[in-house]
Amino acid sequence: MQETQSTCPYCGVGCGVIIETRGGAITGVRGDPSHPANHGKLCTKGSTLHLTAAPAQAAQARLLVPQLRARRDAEPAPIAWSSAITHAAERLEGIVAAHGPDALGFYLSGQLLTEDYYVFNKLAKGLIGTNNIDTNSRLCMSSAVAGYKATLGADAPPACYDDFQHAGCLFIAGSNMAWAHPVAFRRVEAARAANPQMKIIVVDPRRTETAAVADLHLPLAPGTDVMLFHGLLHIMLREGWVDEAYIDRHTRGFAELKALVRDAVPGHVAAICGLNQDDLLRAARWFALGGDATPPDARRGTLSLYCQGLNQSSSGTDKNAALINLHLATGQIGRAGAGPFSLTGQPNAMGGREVGGLSNLLSAHRDMGNPAHRAEVAALWGVERVPDQPGKAAVEMFEAAADGEIKALWIACTNPAQSLPRQSLVREALRRAEFVVLQEAFAHTATAAFADLLLPATTWGEKLGTVTNSERRISRVRAAVPPSGEARHDWQIGVQLAQALETRLRAGRPSLFPYDTVDAQAGAEAIWNEHRESTRGRDLDITGLSWSLLDERGPQQWPFAQGAASGKARLYEDGVFPTPDGRALFQAQPYRALAEPCDARYPFSLNTGRLRDHWHGMSRTGQLGRLFAHESEPQLQMHPADMDRLQLKNGDLAHVTSRRGAIVAPVRTDAQLSSGQVFLAMHWGSEYLGGRSSTGQRLGGVNALTTPERCPKSRQPELKHAAVKVLKAQMPWHCLGMAWLPADGVLQAREALAALMGEFDFASCVLFSNAVSLAEADQARTGVQFRAAAYEAPSPDLLQRLSDCLQLSDPQALRYTDARRQCSRTLRLVQRADQRVLEGFMLCGDASAGQWLADVLKGGLSTLPFGRMLLASGSSAPRVAVGASRQVCACMNVSEDAIVRQLKTGAGGSEDACLQALKDSLGCGTGCGSCIPSIRQMVRSLQPQALGAPA
């Protein structure tokens, strides 16, 4: 066995991993104990990375060779790499000649490596001469970027992970860290255990698992964060909790802000935000003083942690700036345990920002609008000039393509046909563009269906280069195995395209891209060295770093200038900021309401967010049935009172409609939501949730509903709110099909079934798995679940296609048909050892028996006790059926029922004692720890005598 140190490709925590390989194949992964970001810990997603790299997965899911469509409605055909690059260069050159360079748009990803980002930035802005290059980080972090720059002078998070343990108060705003950044949240739990006096404030409309650990939860109304922060500052001023000495020495603009917040009195703020005035006072005190009992002259640190709840907003920059205002006003910055710490959503969104990967930025935190900065970059690249006008941001790029202004789209490592808001417009843009290139590791994303040219890229375990995490720490990414099929590194594809374009756009001149594409290690390092030189003298100066130093000493934080012994853990400790006068700038921006307020026609506020065990569009996590165990299928969560009013029960279907589109989804009660709010996970795109509209159009997943309204400063869309209406869907015909399928064909079967979702008025298609621990993953089985509903029964031919995909057409299968009622049931049984077990079933017409049949199927139960009841209709389970509960702990395969039984029979005691007893008896929480917040919630609800933890 060989071991390779690398990094996790999921969130911005930047966890180090050790990849285990045998015979050129990835066979295992574990956390790297030497990596300072995670010290050996991984979450449920990271700990299953090796399973997504299995040969059976790659053969079905990966894009392995270049492919070209002769026409848009044709199947793509293999093409040689040389022909693919030549074809792409010819098409792009022709469009530039006819329409100019701004007729091209490049849309990249925060999951690219820094080297990938750098090459494409130089290709677009330097060689082609367009600033139309943006990334999906625009959907994630651009408001944080704009907020940092507006207040502190540079896009540089000033704090680090070690600050968790030094803080007296943690202020978590707009982030469900427990699910979105689980390993970082383990640090929060450890800090609380080491310092029981620490106060945790969570600002979130939902009572998430993160909010459940808070000493104070502020469930503010959606979009009212700026008003809340202004109100907290008003109280701090009134009570004398601001740090006037710090304000005088290190800031400017406070007088304007002070005048603005004068009217943000507690009663007004409480009414706007939907909060209690006493809670506002408590939050202001804890934030300003770093905890509860600290006197003003000995205040402890307050560390704020924030993410998409602030960023994904039509006032995202103002929300970020208003929070940073609080840190500046109280001197809570530039020291241990204090500072505004933006949690990065993607693994290398920071690296992309460092190289200027957004349409309004240039390398090394330079600004597009600064002539001196443009001249510096042009000189570095060896070009005459860099365009001076900012390019199109993500949403604007696709709007321009839909309008015909942008003629070609080059998309790398992202899935805009799933992730961008207003999917109807995005898909129109992809259809109207004359030339669409998708550079991607996975073959079956929603965007792949629109691409003329598909180019296979390497992915985790194959890539090499660098990434930067949330705390400004640069880590090496190392290849453990060769690329799959004919896949190439993203930067190699960019370089080869650039070299082909150079012969057309600047013939006879020295190449701007002299990087070695044969020796990938040498080529990638040369690109990084050029990026390093671009940072000389800048706030993120890394001229003291090298790949050899990173190899010898491990991941390092920037800045790390030439001659420095190490990087900086914290910024602005001297109170000097990267602004013209060295002072931070208060931003006096008024509160603005949501861009799309709820009204009588659209009365609900739709919030979108992450699930614990899935990632973005699920092109990777969606390959593993075990990652569907925690949240098994798309469901709209609603407050129980709202469901009662709409006469909805758990599992009922509902039409969810916004001003831009509509979907159909099952509903589920969630008392952690406030009335008038609904929640649907961001992951459920058209690959997993579909159907057809009344006009026959295919439904486009959750982002068919979301709004393209965006922050005017950061141009980040308001994905955290859309006004929607919810109505019960009265569809009389239902279908549920489930079947275990061979490992080498299950993903292909899911793709075939997903392609049929548009034939029904509602459909969803997901994977499932048997209940095994992570240590027993080699014993896992995977199946496909297809759920559908319609106003009229579909044709027998369509049902036969479903049956074929689920491998239920065996002549020996049990069948029952009632043609008059348009109902049918098919069950496939097999003999395993000494019992017959259910391998698959499909219920049509009345599918209500599917719930208990699913438990029989997934549990591998003997069918002998059920007899003819297997073919019976109705939702009531036979007495012999044993229902299965939701999985809580994925690592150890511990169910909700098992935890409840143990708590009811245990000795009780404090919350921590109960948790430890569960760890000892069941093993839950002893693996990655991502389940611990859920377990704590269960302890609180079932053990009223629990002590020692906040309510």
mmCIF file of C-alpha atoms in Angstrom, residues 562-746:
data_model
loop_
_atom_site.group_PDB
_atom_site.id
_atom_site.type_symbol
_atom_site.label_atom_id
_atom_site.label_comp_id
_atom_site.label_asym_id
_atom_site.label_seq_id
_atom_site.Cartn_x
_atom_site.Cartn_y
_atom_site.Cartn_z
ATOM 1 C CA GLN A 562 10.555 36.664 1.156
ATOM 2 C CA GLY A 563 12.791 36.604 4.217
ATOM 3 C CA ALA A 564 9.959 35.807 6.639
ATOM 4 C CA ALA A 565 10.339 32.834 8.957
ATOM 5 C CA SER A 566 6.652 31.980 8.800
ATOM 6 C CA GLY A 567 3.272 33.240 7.713
ATOM 7 C CA LYS A 568 0.885 35.294 9.822
ATOM 8 C CA ALA A 569 -1.807 33.589 11.848
ATOM 9 C CA ARG A 570 -3.664 36.867 12.423
ATOM 10 C CA LEU A 571 -3.800 40.112 10.493
ATOM 11 C CA TYR A 572 -3.975 43.734 11.644
ATOM 12 C CA GLU A 573 -2.479 43.066 15.073
ATOM 13 C CA ASP A 574 -0.763 46.458 14.796
ATOM 14 C CA GLY A 575 -4.016 48.203 13.886
ATOM 15 C CA VAL A 576 -2.688 49.129 10.447
ATOM 16 C CA PHE A 577 -4.911 48.245 7.500
ATOM 17 C CA PRO A 578 -4.150 48.051 3.737
ATOM 18 C CA THR A 579 -5.895 51.327 2.962
ATOM 19 C CA PRO A 580 -4.359 54.621 1.752
ATOM 20 C CA ASP A 581 -4.158 56.033 5.297
ATOM 21 C CA GLY A 582 -3.779 52.705 7.125
ATOM 22 C CA ARG A 583 -7.181 53.050 8.806
ATOM 23 C CA ALA A 584 -10.157 50.751 8.555
ATOM 24 C CA LEU A 585 -13.318 52.321 7.162
ATOM 25 C CA PHE A 586 -16.751 52.107 8.773
ATOM 26 C CA GLN A 587 -19.517 51.612 6.230
ATOM 27 C CA ALA A 588 -22.685 53.596 6.935
ATOM 28 C CA GLN A 589 -25.151 51.726 4.772
ATOM 29 C CA PRO A 590 -28.895 51.792 5.557
ATOM 30 C CA TYR A 591 -30.992 48.685 5.975
ATOM 31 C CA ARG A 592 -32.749 47.591 2.775
ATOM 32 C CA ALA A 593 -35.557 45.068 2.731
ATOM 33 C CA LEU A 594 -35.551 41.924 0.632
ATOM 34 C CA ALA A 595 -35.523 42.462 -3.124
ATOM 35 C CA GLU A 596 -38.615 40.288 -3.444
ATOM 36 C CA PRO A 597 -40.835 40.660 -0.374
ATOM 37 C CA CYS A 598 -43.509 38.126 0.389
ATOM 38 C CA ASP A 599 -47.087 39.182 -0.330
ATOM 39 C CA ALA A 600 -50.589 37.733 -0.434
ATOM 40 C CA ARG A 601 -49.892 35.908 -3.698
ATOM 41 C CA TYR A 602 -46.466 34.560 -2.670
ATOM 42 C CA PRO A 603 -46.681 34.400 1.126
ATOM 43 C CA PHE A 604 -43.774 32.084 1.979
ATOM 44 C CA SER A 605 -40.051 32.824 2.184
ATOM 45 C CA LEU A 606 -38.048 30.002 0.582
ATOM 46 C CA ASN A 607 -34.628 29.409 2.117
ATOM 47 C CA THR A 608 -32.075 27.115 0.490
ATOM 48 C CA GLY A 609 -29.013 25.548 2.091
ATOM 49 C CA ARG A 610 -26.807 22.524 2.536
ATOM 50 C CA LEU A 611 -27.442 19.020 3.804
ATOM 51 C CA ARG A 612 -24.941 17.341 6.095
ATOM 52 C CA ASP A 613 -23.885 14.538 3.763
ATOM 53 C CA HIS A 614 -24.123 16.109 0.295
ATOM 54 C CA TRP A 615 -22.171 18.695 -1.629
ATOM 55 C CA HIS A 616 -23.322 21.273 -4.194
ATOM 56 C CA GLY A 617 -24.852 19.585 -7.260
ATOM 57 C CA MET A 618 -23.972 16.091 -5.988
ATOM 58 C CA SER A 619 -21.938 15.065 -9.039
ATOM 59 C CA ARG A 620 -19.628 13.283 -6.557
ATOM 60 C CA THR A 621 -21.637 12.638 -3.378
ATOM 61 C CA GLY A 622 -24.655 11.604 -5.450
ATOM 62 C CA GLN A 623 -22.741 8.475 -6.498
ATOM 63 C CA LEU A 624 -22.923 6.923 -3.018
ATOM 64 C CA GLY A 625 -26.129 5.422 -1.705
ATOM 65 C CA ARG A 626 -24.874 5.646 1.880
ATOM 66 C CA LEU A 627 -24.806 9.455 1.669
ATOM 67 C CA PHE A 628 -28.586 9.477 1.097
ATOM 68 C CA ALA A 629 -29.236 7.744 4.431
ATOM 69 C CA HIS A 630 -29.391 10.949 6.488
ATOM 70 C CA GLU A 631 -31.734 12.813 4.110
ATOM 71 C CA SER A 632 -33.081 10.274 1.666
ATOM 72 C CA GLU A 633 -34.870 12.373 -0.961
ATOM 73 C CA PRO A 634 -35.977 15.906 -1.896
ATOM 74 C CA GLN A 635 -38.453 17.325 0.616
ATOM 75 C CA LEU A 636 -39.820 20.788 1.267
ATOM 76 C CA GLN A 637 -39.724 21.530 4.991
ATOM 77 C CA MET A 638 -42.557 23.596 6.483
ATOM 78 C CA HIS A 639 -43.774 24.696 9.882
ATOM 79 C CA PRO A 640 -46.518 22.341 11.211
ATOM 80 C CA ALA A 641 -49.063 25.155 11.527
ATOM 81 C CA ASP A 642 -48.588 26.108 7.880
ATOM 82 C CA MET A 643 -49.020 22.489 6.818
ATOM 83 C CA ASP A 644 -52.197 22.175 8.862
ATOM 84 C CA ARG A 645 -53.598 25.331 7.312
ATOM 85 C CA LEU A 646 -52.894 23.975 3.803
ATOM 86 C CA GLN A 647 -54.230 20.523 4.763
ATOM 87 C CA LEU A 648 -50.870 18.911 4.073
ATOM 88 C CA LYS A 649 -49.480 15.818 5.778
ATOM 89 C CA ASN A 650 -45.939 14.475 5.788
ATOM 90 C CA GLY A 651 -45.221 12.971 2.370
ATOM 91 C CA ASP A 652 -47.983 14.847 0.528
ATOM 92 C CA LEU A 653 -46.999 16.519 -2.706
ATOM 93 C CA ALA A 654 -47.171 20.279 -3.074
ATOM 94 C CA HIS A 655 -46.802 22.742 -5.926
ATOM 95 C CA VAL A 656 -44.125 25.282 -5.011
ATOM 96 C CA THR A 657 -44.267 28.334 -7.276
ATOM 97 C CA SER A 658 -42.308 31.572 -7.528
ATOM 98 C CA ARG A 659 -42.494 34.394 -10.063
ATOM 99 C CA ARG A 660 -39.935 32.524 -12.208
ATOM 100 C CA GLY A 661 -40.936 28.891 -12.137
ATOM 101 C CA ALA A 662 -42.491 26.000 -10.310
ATOM 102 C CA ILE A 663 -41.659 22.568 -8.969
ATOM 103 C CA VAL A 664 -43.515 19.784 -7.190
ATOM 104 C CA ALA A 665 -42.027 18.290 -4.035
ATOM 105 C CA PRO A 666 -43.050 16.180 -1.045
ATOM 106 C CA VAL A 667 -43.497 18.154 2.187
ATOM 107 C CA ARG A 668 -42.292 17.438 5.709
ATOM 108 C CA THR A 669 -42.963 19.171 9.012
ATOM 109 C CA ASP A 670 -40.112 21.072 10.625
ATOM 110 C CA ALA A 671 -40.910 22.857 13.862
ATOM 111 C CA GLN A 672 -37.463 24.498 13.766
ATOM 112 C CA LEU A 673 -38.749 26.828 11.037
ATOM 113 C CA SER A 674 -40.824 29.873 11.774
ATOM 114 C CA SER A 675 -44.301 30.065 10.319
ATOM 115 C CA GLY A 676 -44.209 31.609 6.859
ATOM 116 C CA GLN A 677 -40.814 30.098 6.021
ATOM 117 C CA VAL A 678 -40.010 26.994 3.994
ATOM 118 C CA PHE A 679 -36.705 25.253 3.315
ATOM 119 C CA LEU A 680 -35.442 23.131 0.427
ATOM 120 C CA ALA A 681 -31.853 21.912 0.144
ATOM 121 C CA MET A 682 -29.753 23.553 -2.558
ATOM 122 C CA HIS A 683 -28.573 20.170 -3.898
ATOM 123 C CA TRP A 684 -31.836 19.037 -5.456
ATOM 124 C CA GLY A 685 -31.427 19.992 -9.091
ATOM 125 C CA SER A 686 -33.139 18.496 -12.111
ATOM 126 C CA GLU A 687 -30.887 15.420 -11.895
ATOM 127 C CA TYR A 688 -32.793 14.324 -8.776
ATOM 128 C CA LEU A 689 -36.054 16.307 -8.664
ATOM 129 C CA GLY A 690 -38.161 16.753 -11.762
ATOM 130 C CA GLY A 691 -41.413 16.409 -13.568
ATOM 131 C CA ARG A 692 -43.222 18.460 -16.174
ATOM 132 C CA SER A 693 -45.234 21.633 -16.105
ATOM 133 C CA SER A 694 -48.784 22.090 -17.355
ATOM 134 C CA THR A 695 -47.282 23.159 -20.698
ATOM 135 C CA GLY A 696 -45.106 20.060 -20.924
ATOM 136 C CA GLN A 697 -41.802 21.738 -19.983
ATOM 137 C CA ARG A 698 -39.372 19.773 -17.823
ATOM 138 C CA LEU A 699 -39.128 21.138 -14.286
ATOM 139 C CA GLY A 700 -35.702 22.385 -13.266
ATOM 140 C CA GLY A 701 -35.116 21.613 -9.590
ATOM 141 C CA VAL A 702 -34.859 24.021 -6.673
ATOM 142 C CA ASN A 703 -33.249 26.825 -8.683
ATOM 143 C CA ALA A 704 -36.231 27.043 -10.963
ATOM 144 C CA LEU A 705 -37.635 29.057 -8.048
ATOM 145 C CA THR A 706 -34.739 31.243 -6.931
ATOM 146 C CA THR A 707 -34.280 34.865 -7.914
ATOM 147 C CA PRO A 708 -31.456 36.458 -9.909
ATOM 148 C CA GLU A 709 -31.850 39.642 -7.880
ATOM 149 C CA ARG A 710 -28.386 40.431 -6.577
ATOM 150 C CA CYS A 711 -26.271 42.725 -4.456
ATOM 151 C CA PRO A 712 -25.335 45.749 -6.563
ATOM 152 C CA LYS A 713 -21.816 45.814 -5.094
ATOM 153 C CA SER A 714 -20.828 42.135 -5.068
ATOM 154 C CA ARG A 715 -23.257 41.007 -7.791
ATOM 155 C CA GLN A 716 -24.022 37.904 -5.712
ATOM 156 C CA PRO A 717 -27.594 36.620 -6.112
ATOM 157 C CA GLU A 718 -30.121 36.363 -3.278
ATOM 158 C CA LEU A 719 -30.255 32.579 -3.121
ATOM 159 C CA LYS A 720 -31.287 32.657 0.550
ATOM 160 C CA HIS A 721 -34.755 34.044 -0.161
ATOM 161 C CA ALA A 722 -37.439 33.777 -2.796
ATOM 162 C CA ALA A 723 -41.115 34.559 -2.330
ATOM 163 C CA VAL A 724 -43.137 31.431 -3.121
ATOM 164 C CA LYS A 725 -46.610 30.006 -2.764
ATOM 165 C CA VAL A 726 -47.345 26.434 -1.716
ATOM 166 C CA LEU A 727 -50.458 24.534 -2.763
ATOM 167 C CA LYS A 728 -51.418 20.919 -2.231
ATOM 168 C CA ALA A 729 -50.964 18.822 -5.382
ATOM 169 C CA GLN A 730 -53.937 16.501 -5.917
ATOM 170 C CA MET A 731 -52.387 13.827 -8.139
ATOM 171 C CA PRO A 732 -54.375 10.581 -8.026
ATOM 172 C CA TRP A 733 -51.797 8.285 -9.650
ATOM 173 C CA HIS A 734 -48.584 7.452 -7.780
ATOM 174 C CA CYS A 735 -45.605 5.232 -8.390
ATOM 175 C CA LEU A 736 -42.743 4.006 -6.231
ATOM 176 C CA GLY A 737 -40.051 1.737 -7.560
ATOM 177 C CA MET A 738 -37.018 0.505 -5.641
ATOM 178 C CA ALA A 739 -34.460 -2.150 -6.469
ATOM 179 C CA TRP A 740 -31.011 -3.338 -5.554
ATOM 180 C CA LEU A 741 -28.838 -3.203 -8.652
ATOM 181 C CA PRO A 742 -25.322 -4.424 -9.530
ATOM 182 C CA ALA A 743 -22.527 -2.067 -8.486
ATOM 183 C CA ASP A 744 -21.215 -1.853 -12.040
ATOM 184 C CA GLY A 745 -24.561 -0.652 -13.399
ATOM 185 C CA VAL A 746 -26.455 1.140 -10.656
#
